[in-house]
mmCIF file with all atom_site columns, C-alpha atoms and ligand atoms in Angstrom:
data_model
loop_
_atom_site.group_PDB
_atom_site.id
_atom_site.type_symbol
_atom_site.label_atom_id
_atom_site.label_alt_id
_atom_site.label_comp_id
_atom_site.label_asym_id
_atom_site.label_entity_id
_atom_site.label_seq_id
_atom_site.pdbx_PDB_ins_code
_atom_site.Cartn_x
_atom_site.Cartn_y
_atom_site.Cartn_z
_atom_site.occupancy
_atom_site.B_iso_or_equiv
_atom_site.pdbx_formal_charge
_atom_site.auth_seq_id
_atom_site.auth_comp_id
_atom_site.auth_asym_id
_atom_site.auth_atom_id
_atom_site.pdbx_PDB_model_num
ATOM   1   C CA . UNK A 1 1   ? -4.227  -2.047  18.344  1.00 93.00 ? 1   UNK A CA 1
ATOM   2   C CA . UNK A 1 2   ? -5.481  -5.303  16.799  1.00 97.00 ? 2   UNK A CA 1
ATOM   3   C CA . UNK A 1 3   ? -5.030  -6.005  13.101  1.00 98.00 ? 3   UNK A CA 1
ATOM   4   C CA . UNK A 1 4   ? -6.715  -9.066  11.624  1.00 98.00 ? 4   UNK A CA 1
ATOM   5   C CA . UNK A 1 5   ? -5.905  -10.266 8.090   1.00 98.00 ? 5   UNK A CA 1
ATOM   6   C CA . UNK A 1 6   ? -8.431  -12.394 6.199   1.00 98.00 ? 6   UNK A CA 1
ATOM   7   C CA . UNK A 1 7   ? -7.273  -13.693 2.821   1.00 98.00 ? 7   UNK A CA 1
ATOM   8   C CA . UNK A 1 8   ? -8.616  -16.221 0.362   1.00 98.00 ? 8   UNK A CA 1
ATOM   9   C CA . UNK A 1 9   ? -9.826  -16.865 -3.184  1.00 97.00 ? 9   UNK A CA 1
ATOM   10  C CA . UNK A 1 10  ? -12.984 -15.545 -4.849  1.00 93.00 ? 10  UNK A CA 1
ATOM   11  C CA . UNK A 1 11  ? -16.276 -16.636 -3.249  1.00 93.00 ? 11  UNK A CA 1
ATOM   12  C CA . UNK A 1 12  ? -14.553 -18.447 -0.377  1.00 96.00 ? 12  UNK A CA 1
ATOM   13  C CA . UNK A 1 13  ? -16.708 -16.637 2.186   1.00 95.00 ? 13  UNK A CA 1
ATOM   14  C CA . UNK A 1 14  ? -13.894 -14.391 3.389   1.00 97.00 ? 14  UNK A CA 1
ATOM   15  C CA . UNK A 1 15  ? -15.974 -11.210 3.120   1.00 97.00 ? 15  UNK A CA 1
ATOM   16  C CA . UNK A 1 16  ? -18.820 -12.648 5.211   1.00 97.00 ? 16  UNK A CA 1
ATOM   17  C CA . UNK A 1 17  ? -16.317 -13.926 7.761   1.00 98.00 ? 17  UNK A CA 1
ATOM   18  C CA . UNK A 1 18  ? -14.412 -10.625 7.877   1.00 98.00 ? 18  UNK A CA 1
ATOM   19  C CA . UNK A 1 19  ? -17.632 -8.687  8.499   1.00 98.00 ? 19  UNK A CA 1
ATOM   20  C CA . UNK A 1 20  ? -18.681 -11.113 11.244  1.00 98.00 ? 20  UNK A CA 1
ATOM   21  C CA . UNK A 1 21  ? -15.248 -10.803 12.888  1.00 98.00 ? 21  UNK A CA 1
ATOM   22  C CA . UNK A 1 22  ? -15.565 -7.022  12.680  1.00 98.00 ? 22  UNK A CA 1
ATOM   23  C CA . UNK A 1 23  ? -18.865 -7.151  14.566  1.00 98.00 ? 23  UNK A CA 1
ATOM   24  C CA . UNK A 1 24  ? -17.510 -9.625  17.111  1.00 98.00 ? 24  UNK A CA 1
ATOM   25  C CA . UNK A 1 25  ? -14.319 -7.692  17.903  1.00 98.00 ? 25  UNK A CA 1
ATOM   26  C CA . UNK A 1 26  ? -15.831 -4.231  17.359  1.00 98.00 ? 26  UNK A CA 1
ATOM   27  C CA . UNK A 1 27  ? -13.315 -3.318  14.641  1.00 98.00 ? 27  UNK A CA 1
ATOM   28  C CA . UNK A 1 28  ? -13.766 -1.473  11.327  1.00 98.00 ? 28  UNK A CA 1
ATOM   29  C CA . UNK A 1 29  ? -13.512 -3.646  8.238   1.00 98.00 ? 29  UNK A CA 1
ATOM   30  C CA . UNK A 1 30  ? -12.168 -2.987  4.743   1.00 98.00 ? 30  UNK A CA 1
ATOM   31  C CA . UNK A 1 31  ? -13.012 -5.185  1.746   1.00 97.00 ? 31  UNK A CA 1
ATOM   32  C CA . UNK A 1 32  ? -9.846  -4.494  -0.255  1.00 98.00 ? 32  UNK A CA 1
ATOM   33  C CA . UNK A 1 33  ? -11.231 -6.250  -3.328  1.00 98.00 ? 33  UNK A CA 1
ATOM   34  C CA . UNK A 1 34  ? -13.541 -3.257  -3.735  1.00 98.00 ? 34  UNK A CA 1
ATOM   35  C CA . UNK A 1 35  ? -10.526 -1.015  -4.398  1.00 98.00 ? 35  UNK A CA 1
ATOM   36  C CA . UNK A 1 36  ? -9.374  -3.247  -7.265  1.00 98.00 ? 36  UNK A CA 1
ATOM   37  C CA . UNK A 1 37  ? -12.963 -3.522  -8.465  1.00 98.00 ? 37  UNK A CA 1
ATOM   38  C CA . UNK A 1 38  ? -13.235 0.280   -8.522  1.00 98.00 ? 38  UNK A CA 1
ATOM   39  C CA . UNK A 1 39  ? -10.063 0.488   -10.625 1.00 98.00 ? 39  UNK A CA 1
ATOM   40  C CA . UNK A 1 40  ? -11.432 -2.187  -12.993 1.00 98.00 ? 40  UNK A CA 1
ATOM   41  C CA . UNK A 1 41  ? -14.761 -0.401  -13.384 1.00 97.00 ? 41  UNK A CA 1
ATOM   42  C CA . UNK A 1 42  ? -13.060 2.982   -13.907 1.00 97.00 ? 42  UNK A CA 1
ATOM   43  C CA . UNK A 1 43  ? -10.913 1.554   -16.698 1.00 97.00 ? 43  UNK A CA 1
ATOM   44  C CA . UNK A 1 44  ? -14.028 0.189   -18.334 1.00 96.00 ? 44  UNK A CA 1
ATOM   45  C CA . UNK A 1 45  ? -15.867 3.506   -18.033 1.00 95.00 ? 45  UNK A CA 1
ATOM   46  C CA . UNK A 1 46  ? -12.875 5.366   -19.489 1.00 96.00 ? 46  UNK A CA 1
ATOM   47  C CA . UNK A 1 47  ? -12.792 2.978   -22.445 1.00 97.00 ? 47  UNK A CA 1
ATOM   48  C CA . UNK A 1 48  ? -9.304  1.756   -21.445 1.00 97.00 ? 48  UNK A CA 1
ATOM   49  C CA . UNK A 1 49  ? -7.692  -1.669  -21.599 1.00 98.00 ? 49  UNK A CA 1
ATOM   50  C CA . UNK A 1 50  ? -7.460  -3.398  -18.171 1.00 98.00 ? 50  UNK A CA 1
ATOM   51  C CA . UNK A 1 51  ? -4.474  -5.425  -19.358 1.00 98.00 ? 51  UNK A CA 1
ATOM   52  C CA . UNK A 1 52  ? -2.564  -2.256  -20.208 1.00 97.00 ? 52  UNK A CA 1
ATOM   53  C CA . UNK A 1 53  ? -0.747  -0.969  -17.134 1.00 97.00 ? 53  UNK A CA 1
ATOM   54  C CA . UNK A 1 54  ? -0.880  2.740   -18.075 1.00 97.00 ? 54  UNK A CA 1
ATOM   55  C CA . UNK A 1 55  ? -4.667  2.587   -18.564 1.00 98.00 ? 55  UNK A CA 1
ATOM   56  C CA . UNK A 1 56  ? -5.114  0.766   -15.247 1.00 98.00 ? 56  UNK A CA 1
ATOM   57  C CA . UNK A 1 57  ? -2.806  3.202   -13.438 1.00 98.00 ? 57  UNK A CA 1
ATOM   58  C CA . UNK A 1 58  ? -4.740  6.187   -14.752 1.00 97.00 ? 58  UNK A CA 1
ATOM   59  C CA . UNK A 1 59  ? -7.852  4.665   -13.134 1.00 97.00 ? 59  UNK A CA 1
ATOM   60  C CA . UNK A 1 60  ? -6.316  4.396   -9.643  1.00 96.00 ? 60  UNK A CA 1
ATOM   61  C CA . UNK A 1 61  ? -7.383  7.854   -8.486  1.00 91.00 ? 61  UNK A CA 1
ATOM   62  C CA . UNK A 1 62  ? -11.077 7.020   -8.900  1.00 94.00 ? 62  UNK A CA 1
ATOM   63  C CA . UNK A 1 63  ? -13.619 9.141   -7.043  1.00 91.00 ? 63  UNK A CA 1
ATOM   64  C CA . UNK A 1 64  ? -14.536 7.800   -3.593  1.00 90.00 ? 64  UNK A CA 1
ATOM   65  C CA . UNK A 1 65  ? -18.317 7.518   -4.310  1.00 94.00 ? 65  UNK A CA 1
ATOM   66  C CA . UNK A 1 66  ? -17.498 4.831   -6.887  1.00 95.00 ? 66  UNK A CA 1
ATOM   67  C CA . UNK A 1 67  ? -16.852 2.498   -3.925  1.00 95.00 ? 67  UNK A CA 1
ATOM   68  C CA . UNK A 1 68  ? -20.613 2.524   -3.260  1.00 94.00 ? 68  UNK A CA 1
ATOM   69  C CA . UNK A 1 69  ? -21.584 1.657   -6.838  1.00 96.00 ? 69  UNK A CA 1
ATOM   70  C CA . UNK A 1 70  ? -23.563 -1.639  -6.820  1.00 94.00 ? 70  UNK A CA 1
ATOM   71  C CA . UNK A 1 71  ? -22.027 -2.462  -10.218 1.00 95.00 ? 71  UNK A CA 1
ATOM   72  C CA . UNK A 1 72  ? -18.787 -3.217  -8.370  1.00 96.00 ? 72  UNK A CA 1
ATOM   73  C CA . UNK A 1 73  ? -20.286 -6.460  -7.057  1.00 90.00 ? 73  UNK A CA 1
ATOM   74  C CA . UNK A 1 74  ? -20.806 -8.101  -10.447 1.00 87.00 ? 74  UNK A CA 1
ATOM   75  C CA . UNK A 1 75  ? -18.767 -11.088 -11.600 1.00 85.00 ? 75  UNK A CA 1
ATOM   76  C CA . UNK A 1 76  ? -17.727 -9.139  -14.710 1.00 90.00 ? 76  UNK A CA 1
ATOM   77  C CA . UNK A 1 77  ? -16.194 -6.386  -12.588 1.00 95.00 ? 77  UNK A CA 1
ATOM   78  C CA . UNK A 1 78  ? -14.569 -9.028  -10.334 1.00 93.00 ? 78  UNK A CA 1
ATOM   79  C CA . UNK A 1 79  ? -12.814 -10.367 -13.387 1.00 93.00 ? 79  UNK A CA 1
ATOM   80  C CA . UNK A 1 80  ? -11.723 -6.846  -14.481 1.00 96.00 ? 80  UNK A CA 1
ATOM   81  C CA . UNK A 1 81  ? -10.407 -6.307  -10.932 1.00 97.00 ? 81  UNK A CA 1
ATOM   82  C CA . UNK A 1 82  ? -8.371  -9.477  -11.155 1.00 95.00 ? 82  UNK A CA 1
ATOM   83  C CA . UNK A 1 83  ? -6.903  -8.286  -14.482 1.00 96.00 ? 83  UNK A CA 1
ATOM   84  C CA . UNK A 1 84  ? -5.906  -4.808  -13.268 1.00 98.00 ? 84  UNK A CA 1
ATOM   85  C CA . UNK A 1 85  ? -4.516  -6.278  -10.032 1.00 97.00 ? 85  UNK A CA 1
ATOM   86  C CA . UNK A 1 86  ? -1.629  -8.011  -11.812 1.00 96.00 ? 86  UNK A CA 1
ATOM   87  C CA . UNK A 1 87  ? 0.040   -4.650  -12.564 1.00 97.00 ? 87  UNK A CA 1
ATOM   88  C CA . UNK A 1 88  ? 2.639   -3.783  -9.901  1.00 97.00 ? 88  UNK A CA 1
ATOM   89  C CA . UNK A 1 89  ? 1.948   -0.035  -10.297 1.00 97.00 ? 89  UNK A CA 1
ATOM   90  C CA . UNK A 1 90  ? -1.729  -0.557  -9.512  1.00 98.00 ? 90  UNK A CA 1
ATOM   91  C CA . UNK A 1 91  ? -0.911  -2.589  -6.388  1.00 97.00 ? 91  UNK A CA 1
ATOM   92  C CA . UNK A 1 92  ? 1.562   0.078   -5.299  1.00 97.00 ? 92  UNK A CA 1
ATOM   93  C CA . UNK A 1 93  ? -1.001  2.855   -5.816  1.00 97.00 ? 93  UNK A CA 1
ATOM   94  C CA . UNK A 1 94  ? -3.433  1.093   -3.473  1.00 98.00 ? 94  UNK A CA 1
ATOM   95  C CA . UNK A 1 95  ? -1.000  0.011   -0.721  1.00 98.00 ? 95  UNK A CA 1
ATOM   96  C CA . UNK A 1 96  ? -0.921  3.169   1.387   1.00 96.00 ? 96  UNK A CA 1
ATOM   97  C CA . UNK A 1 97  ? -4.663  3.471   1.645   1.00 96.00 ? 97  UNK A CA 1
ATOM   98  C CA . UNK A 1 98  ? -4.901  -0.107  2.915   1.00 98.00 ? 98  UNK A CA 1
ATOM   99  C CA . UNK A 1 99  ? -2.025  0.324   5.396   1.00 98.00 ? 99  UNK A CA 1
ATOM   100 C CA . UNK A 1 100 ? -3.547  3.557   6.711   1.00 98.00 ? 100 UNK A CA 1
ATOM   101 C CA . UNK A 1 101 ? -6.829  1.746   7.272   1.00 98.00 ? 101 UNK A CA 1
ATOM   102 C CA . UNK A 1 102 ? -5.047  -1.163  9.009   1.00 98.00 ? 102 UNK A CA 1
ATOM   103 C CA . UNK A 1 103 ? -3.065  1.042   11.378  1.00 98.00 ? 103 UNK A CA 1
ATOM   104 C CA . UNK A 1 104 ? -5.877  3.356   12.494  1.00 98.00 ? 104 UNK A CA 1
ATOM   105 C CA . UNK A 1 105 ? -6.225  3.700   16.294  1.00 97.00 ? 105 UNK A CA 1
ATOM   106 C CA . UNK A 1 106 ? -7.622  0.461   17.709  1.00 97.00 ? 106 UNK A CA 1
ATOM   107 C CA . UNK A 1 107 ? -6.781  -1.491  14.568  1.00 97.00 ? 107 UNK A CA 1
ATOM   108 C CA . UNK A 1 108 ? -8.918  -3.039  11.840  1.00 98.00 ? 108 UNK A CA 1
ATOM   109 C CA . UNK A 1 109 ? -9.866  -6.091  9.847   1.00 98.00 ? 109 UNK A CA 1
ATOM   110 C CA . UNK A 1 110 ? -8.971  -6.251  6.150   1.00 98.00 ? 110 UNK A CA 1
ATOM   111 C CA . UNK A 1 111 ? -9.926  -8.950  3.692   1.00 98.00 ? 111 UNK A CA 1
ATOM   112 C CA . UNK A 1 112 ? -8.315  -9.609  0.332   1.00 98.00 ? 112 UNK A CA 1
ATOM   113 C CA . UNK A 1 113 ? -5.563  -11.665 -1.283  1.00 97.00 ? 113 UNK A CA 1
ATOM   114 C CA . UNK A 1 114 ? -2.318  -10.210 0.091   1.00 98.00 ? 114 UNK A CA 1
ATOM   115 C CA . UNK A 1 115 ? -3.260  -8.783  3.489   1.00 98.00 ? 115 UNK A CA 1
ATOM   116 C CA . UNK A 1 116 ? -1.290  -11.273 5.581   1.00 98.00 ? 116 UNK A CA 1
ATOM   117 C CA . UNK A 1 117 ? 1.614   -11.405 3.128   1.00 97.00 ? 117 UNK A CA 1
ATOM   118 C CA . UNK A 1 118 ? 2.122   -7.796  1.964   1.00 97.00 ? 118 UNK A CA 1
ATOM   119 C CA . UNK A 1 119 ? -0.269  -5.227  3.442   1.00 98.00 ? 119 UNK A CA 1
ATOM   120 C CA . UNK A 1 120 ? -0.068  -6.271  7.094   1.00 98.00 ? 120 UNK A CA 1
ATOM   121 C CA . UNK A 1 121 ? 2.541   -9.030  7.471   1.00 98.00 ? 121 UNK A CA 1
ATOM   122 C CA . UNK A 1 122 ? 2.737   -8.284  11.223  1.00 97.00 ? 122 UNK A CA 1
ATOM   123 C CA . UNK A 1 123 ? -1.027  -8.644  11.726  1.00 98.00 ? 123 UNK A CA 1
ATOM   124 C CA . UNK A 1 124 ? -2.045  -9.947  15.160  1.00 98.00 ? 124 UNK A CA 1
ATOM   125 C CA . UNK A 1 125 ? -4.137  -12.713 13.606  1.00 98.00 ? 125 UNK A CA 1
ATOM   126 C CA . UNK A 1 126 ? -4.311  -14.138 10.085  1.00 98.00 ? 126 UNK A CA 1
ATOM   127 C CA . UNK A 1 127 ? -6.743  -16.537 8.533   1.00 98.00 ? 127 UNK A CA 1
ATOM   128 C CA . UNK A 1 128 ? -6.845  -17.985 5.057   1.00 98.00 ? 128 UNK A CA 1
ATOM   129 C CA . UNK A 1 129 ? -10.390 -18.853 4.032   1.00 98.00 ? 129 UNK A CA 1
ATOM   130 C CA . UNK A 1 130 ? -10.958 -21.302 1.234   1.00 98.00 ? 130 UNK A CA 1
ATOM   131 C CA . UNK A 1 131 ? -13.537 -23.732 -0.207  1.00 98.00 ? 131 UNK A CA 1
ATOM   132 C CA . UNK A 1 132 ? -13.626 -26.126 -3.152  1.00 98.00 ? 132 UNK A CA 1
ATOM   133 C CA . UNK A 1 133 ? -14.179 -24.625 -6.611  1.00 98.00 ? 133 UNK A CA 1
ATOM   134 C CA . UNK A 1 134 ? -17.488 -26.455 -6.891  1.00 97.00 ? 134 UNK A CA 1
ATOM   135 C CA . UNK A 1 135 ? -18.808 -25.121 -3.587  1.00 97.00 ? 135 UNK A CA 1
ATOM   136 C CA . UNK A 1 136 ? -17.721 -21.577 -4.458  1.00 97.00 ? 136 UNK A CA 1
ATOM   137 C CA . UNK A 1 137 ? -19.410 -21.746 -7.869  1.00 97.00 ? 137 UNK A CA 1
ATOM   138 C CA . UNK A 1 138 ? -22.548 -23.136 -6.218  1.00 97.00 ? 138 UNK A CA 1
ATOM   139 C CA . UNK A 1 139 ? -22.636 -20.141 -3.824  1.00 94.00 ? 139 UNK A CA 1
ATOM   140 C CA . UNK A 1 140 ? -22.377 -17.748 -6.755  1.00 93.00 ? 140 UNK A CA 1
ATOM   141 C CA . UNK A 1 141 ? -25.099 -19.716 -8.539  1.00 95.00 ? 141 UNK A CA 1
ATOM   142 C CA . UNK A 1 142 ? -27.507 -19.564 -5.569  1.00 95.00 ? 142 UNK A CA 1
ATOM   143 C CA . UNK A 1 143 ? -26.741 -15.896 -5.076  1.00 91.00 ? 143 UNK A CA 1
ATOM   144 C CA . UNK A 1 144 ? -27.454 -15.058 -8.728  1.00 91.00 ? 144 UNK A CA 1
ATOM   145 C CA . UNK A 1 145 ? -30.715 -17.049 -8.651  1.00 95.00 ? 145 UNK A CA 1
ATOM   146 C CA . UNK A 1 146 ? -31.809 -15.255 -5.486  1.00 95.00 ? 146 UNK A CA 1
ATOM   147 C CA . UNK A 1 147 ? -31.225 -11.948 -7.276  1.00 89.00 ? 147 UNK A CA 1
ATOM   148 C CA . UNK A 1 148 ? -33.361 -12.954 -10.246 1.00 93.00 ? 148 UNK A CA 1
ATOM   149 C CA . UNK A 1 149 ? -30.447 -13.899 -12.530 1.00 91.00 ? 149 UNK A CA 1
ATOM   150 C CA . UNK A 1 150 ? -30.053 -16.860 -14.889 1.00 94.00 ? 150 UNK A CA 1
ATOM   151 C CA . UNK A 1 151 ? -26.675 -18.273 -13.874 1.00 94.00 ? 151 UNK A CA 1
ATOM   152 C CA . UNK A 1 152 ? -24.861 -21.002 -15.732 1.00 96.00 ? 152 UNK A CA 1
ATOM   153 C CA . UNK A 1 153 ? -22.933 -23.373 -13.466 1.00 97.00 ? 153 UNK A CA 1
ATOM   154 C CA . UNK A 1 154 ? -20.278 -24.300 -16.045 1.00 97.00 ? 154 UNK A CA 1
ATOM   155 C CA . UNK A 1 155 ? -19.394 -20.704 -16.816 1.00 95.00 ? 155 UNK A CA 1
ATOM   156 C CA . UNK A 1 156 ? -19.304 -19.855 -13.092 1.00 95.00 ? 156 UNK A CA 1
ATOM   157 C CA . UNK A 1 157 ? -16.840 -22.708 -12.512 1.00 97.00 ? 157 UNK A CA 1
ATOM   158 C CA . UNK A 1 158 ? -14.727 -21.542 -15.474 1.00 96.00 ? 158 UNK A CA 1
ATOM   159 C CA . UNK A 1 159 ? -14.740 -17.918 -14.190 1.00 94.00 ? 159 UNK A CA 1
ATOM   160 C CA . UNK A 1 160 ? -13.663 -18.954 -10.699 1.00 95.00 ? 160 UNK A CA 1
ATOM   161 C CA . UNK A 1 161 ? -10.899 -21.193 -12.034 1.00 96.00 ? 161 UNK A CA 1
ATOM   162 C CA . UNK A 1 162 ? -9.624  -18.438 -14.322 1.00 95.00 ? 162 UNK A CA 1
ATOM   163 C CA . UNK A 1 163 ? -9.636  -15.951 -11.437 1.00 94.00 ? 163 UNK A CA 1
ATOM   164 C CA . UNK A 1 164 ? -7.826  -18.409 -9.091  1.00 96.00 ? 164 UNK A CA 1
ATOM   165 C CA . UNK A 1 165 ? -5.166  -19.066 -11.705 1.00 96.00 ? 165 UNK A CA 1
ATOM   166 C CA . UNK A 1 166 ? -4.591  -15.357 -12.391 1.00 96.00 ? 166 UNK A CA 1
ATOM   167 C CA . UNK A 1 167 ? -4.606  -14.361 -8.700  1.00 96.00 ? 167 UNK A CA 1
ATOM   168 C CA . UNK A 1 168 ? -2.232  -17.162 -7.683  1.00 96.00 ? 168 UNK A CA 1
ATOM   169 C CA . UNK A 1 169 ? 0.204   -17.004 -10.563 1.00 96.00 ? 169 UNK A CA 1
ATOM   170 C CA . UNK A 1 170 ? 0.828   -13.253 -10.895 1.00 96.00 ? 170 UNK A CA 1
ATOM   171 C CA . UNK A 1 171 ? 4.377   -12.071 -10.125 1.00 95.00 ? 171 UNK A CA 1
ATOM   172 C CA . UNK A 1 172 ? 3.447   -9.409  -7.583  1.00 95.00 ? 172 UNK A CA 1
ATOM   173 C CA . UNK A 1 173 ? 1.743   -10.275 -4.299  1.00 95.00 ? 173 UNK A CA 1
ATOM   174 C CA . UNK A 1 174 ? 0.132   -13.481 -5.563  1.00 96.00 ? 174 UNK A CA 1
ATOM   175 C CA . UNK A 1 175 ? -2.604  -15.120 -3.542  1.00 96.00 ? 175 UNK A CA 1
ATOM   176 C CA . UNK A 1 176 ? -0.991  -17.541 -1.089  1.00 96.00 ? 176 UNK A CA 1
ATOM   177 C CA . UNK A 1 177 ? -1.344  -18.479 2.534   1.00 97.00 ? 177 UNK A CA 1
ATOM   178 C CA . UNK A 1 178 ? 0.713   -16.122 4.719   1.00 98.00 ? 178 UNK A CA 1
ATOM   179 C CA . UNK A 1 179 ? 3.267   -17.374 7.232   1.00 96.00 ? 179 UNK A CA 1
ATOM   180 C CA . UNK A 1 180 ? 1.480   -17.832 10.525  1.00 96.00 ? 180 UNK A CA 1
ATOM   181 C CA . UNK A 1 181 ? -2.004  -17.963 8.990   1.00 98.00 ? 181 UNK A CA 1
ATOM   182 C CA . UNK A 1 182 ? -4.570  -20.593 9.971   1.00 98.00 ? 182 UNK A CA 1
ATOM   183 C CA . UNK A 1 183 ? -6.495  -22.343 7.201   1.00 98.00 ? 183 UNK A CA 1
ATOM   184 C CA . UNK A 1 184 ? -10.290 -22.313 7.344   1.00 98.00 ? 184 UNK A CA 1
ATOM   185 C CA . UNK A 1 185 ? -11.950 -24.517 4.717   1.00 98.00 ? 185 UNK A CA 1
ATOM   186 C CA . UNK A 1 186 ? -15.623 -23.540 4.561   1.00 97.00 ? 186 UNK A CA 1
ATOM   187 C CA . UNK A 1 187 ? -16.643 -26.162 1.929   1.00 97.00 ? 187 UNK A CA 1
ATOM   188 C CA . UNK A 1 188 ? -18.720 -28.219 4.364   1.00 97.00 ? 188 UNK A CA 1
ATOM   189 C CA . UNK A 1 189 ? -19.587 -25.530 6.886   1.00 97.00 ? 189 UNK A CA 1
ATOM   190 C CA . UNK A 1 190 ? -22.700 -23.443 7.369   1.00 95.00 ? 190 UNK A CA 1
ATOM   191 C CA . UNK A 1 191 ? -22.077 -19.697 7.588   1.00 95.00 ? 191 UNK A CA 1
ATOM   192 C CA . UNK A 1 192 ? -22.676 -19.822 11.348  1.00 97.00 ? 192 UNK A CA 1
ATOM   193 C CA . UNK A 1 193 ? -20.211 -22.692 11.830  1.00 98.00 ? 193 UNK A CA 1
ATOM   194 C CA . UNK A 1 194 ? -17.588 -20.967 9.650   1.00 98.00 ? 194 UNK A CA 1
ATOM   195 C CA . UNK A 1 195 ? -17.929 -17.788 11.711  1.00 98.00 ? 195 UNK A CA 1
ATOM   196 C CA . UNK A 1 196 ? -17.647 -19.731 14.996  1.00 98.00 ? 196 UNK A CA 1
ATOM   197 C CA . UNK A 1 197 ? -14.474 -21.416 13.761  1.00 98.00 ? 197 UNK A CA 1
ATOM   198 C CA . UNK A 1 198 ? -13.012 -18.137 12.521  1.00 98.00 ? 198 UNK A CA 1
ATOM   199 C CA . UNK A 1 199 ? -13.569 -16.540 15.937  1.00 98.00 ? 199 UNK A CA 1
ATOM   200 C CA . UNK A 1 200 ? -12.000 -19.560 17.677  1.00 98.00 ? 200 UNK A CA 1
ATOM   201 C CA . UNK A 1 201 ? -8.930  -19.396 15.395  1.00 98.00 ? 201 UNK A CA 1
ATOM   202 C CA . UNK A 1 202 ? -8.506  -15.643 15.883  1.00 98.00 ? 202 UNK A CA 1
ATOM   203 C CA . UNK A 1 203 ? -9.003  -15.929 19.670  1.00 98.00 ? 203 UNK A CA 1
ATOM   204 C CA . UNK A 1 204 ? -6.317  -18.615 19.815  1.00 98.00 ? 204 UNK A CA 1
ATOM   205 C CA . UNK A 1 205 ? -3.888  -16.502 17.771  1.00 98.00 ? 205 UNK A CA 1
ATOM   206 C CA . UNK A 1 206 ? -4.517  -13.390 19.847  1.00 97.00 ? 206 UNK A CA 1
ATOM   207 C CA . UNK A 1 207 ? -4.112  -15.465 23.044  1.00 95.00 ? 207 UNK A CA 1
ATOM   208 C CA . UNK A 1 208 ? -0.829  -16.892 21.743  1.00 91.00 ? 208 UNK A CA 1
ATOM   209 C CA . UNK A 1 209 ? 0.502   -13.381 21.103  1.00 82.00 ? 209 UNK A CA 1
ATOM   210 C CA . UNK A 1 210 ? -0.124  -12.156 24.634  1.00 72.00 ? 210 UNK A CA 1
HETATM 211 O O1 . DC  B 2 .   ? -12.132 -10.198 -3.279  1.00 71.98 ? 1   DC  B O1 1
HETATM 212 P P1 . DC  B 2 .   ? -12.701 -9.795  -4.654  1.00 71.98 ? 1   DC  B P1 1
HETATM 213 O O2 . DC  B 2 .   ? -13.307 -10.942 -5.397  1.00 71.98 ? 1   DC  B O2 1
HETATM 214 O O3 . DC  B 2 .   ? -13.612 -8.628  -4.560  1.00 71.98 ? 1   DC  B O3 1
HETATM 215 O O4 . DC  B 2 .   ? -11.414 -9.304  -5.485  1.00 71.98 ? 1   DC  B O4 1
HETATM 216 C C1 . DC  B 2 .   ? -11.483 -8.949  -6.838  1.00 71.98 ? 1   DC  B C1 1
HETATM 217 C C2 . DC  B 2 .   ? -10.095 -9.070  -7.467  1.00 71.98 ? 1   DC  B C2 1
HETATM 218 O O5 . DC  B 2 .   ? -9.242  -8.047  -6.942  1.00 71.98 ? 1   DC  B O5 1
HETATM 219 C C3 . DC  B 2 .   ? -9.364  -10.381 -7.184  1.00 71.98 ? 1   DC  B C3 1
HETATM 220 O O6 . DC  B 2 .   ? -9.678  -11.384 -8.130  1.00 71.98 ? 1   DC  B O6 1
HETATM 221 C C4 . DC  B 2 .   ? -7.910  -9.969  -7.224  1.00 71.98 ? 1   DC  B C4 1
HETATM 222 C C5 . DC  B 2 .   ? -7.913  -8.536  -6.777  1.00 71.98 ? 1   DC  B C5 1
HETATM 223 N N1 . DC  B 2 .   ? -7.497  -8.345  -5.382  1.00 71.98 ? 1   DC  B N1 1
HETATM 224 C C6 . DC  B 2 .   ? -6.157  -8.338  -5.121  1.00 71.98 ? 1   DC  B C6 1
HETATM 225 O O7 . DC  B 2 .   ? -5.352  -8.545  -6.031  1.00 71.98 ? 1   DC  B O7 1
HETATM 226 N N2 . DC  B 2 .   ? -5.704  -8.093  -3.862  1.00 71.98 ? 1   DC  B N2 1
HETATM 227 C C7 . DC  B 2 .   ? -6.554  -7.881  -2.851  1.00 71.98 ? 1   DC  B C7 1
HETATM 228 N N3 . DC  B 2 .   ? -6.073  -7.624  -1.620  1.00 71.98 ? 1   DC  B N3 1
HETATM 229 C C8 . DC  B 2 .   ? -7.953  -7.913  -3.087  1.00 71.98 ? 1   DC  B C8 1
HETATM 230 C C9 . DC  B 2 .   ? -8.400  -8.174  -4.373  1.00 71.98 ? 1   DC  B C9 1
#
């Protein structure tokens, strides 16, 4: 069984890298941010307050099809996800599902904020993907333009900074580099180069474990 943990801040490229690793190693992949996004969107739909733990907890048993809702991908829902994710009860409610996915026969790749620290601290390989705030905002900007949006660079930078601060400073399972993780800064890398480096880092970690 091979478990690979990919953590990092918003728009660092960790999702793209996790999916590429999944193809390369032939493992299933779980974007754990989607679970928090689904809770955030459910709270919104129920007219609840994402900063209120009881409202957020009530949204944790969302219906599975919600995970396929394209609305989950929006920046607004990303911010709601970050807000509901500070509540320890919400994190607890989502732990088992993530651990079950990680420990399925053959193993898995999970990407998120606390995979290498909390969900799978004994993962066979861990990488922490990051990039400068400016580069991450620029990626969001290009993405929004490509989808016909009218993005504003300053508000994208402010959103990313607010999300980083909340994700890194919360009391429970804050975003930080796990012990034994390798850092992959994608600021100056093409997607292809970032994927090549991620595979090289994971190969070296798996080799070192043998
Ligand atoms: O990876 P993402 O942008 O889809 O995540 C959305 C929010 O969900 C993120 O800002 C914080 C929260 N999250 C978390 O707390 N732990 C995870 N493992 C994944 C996401």
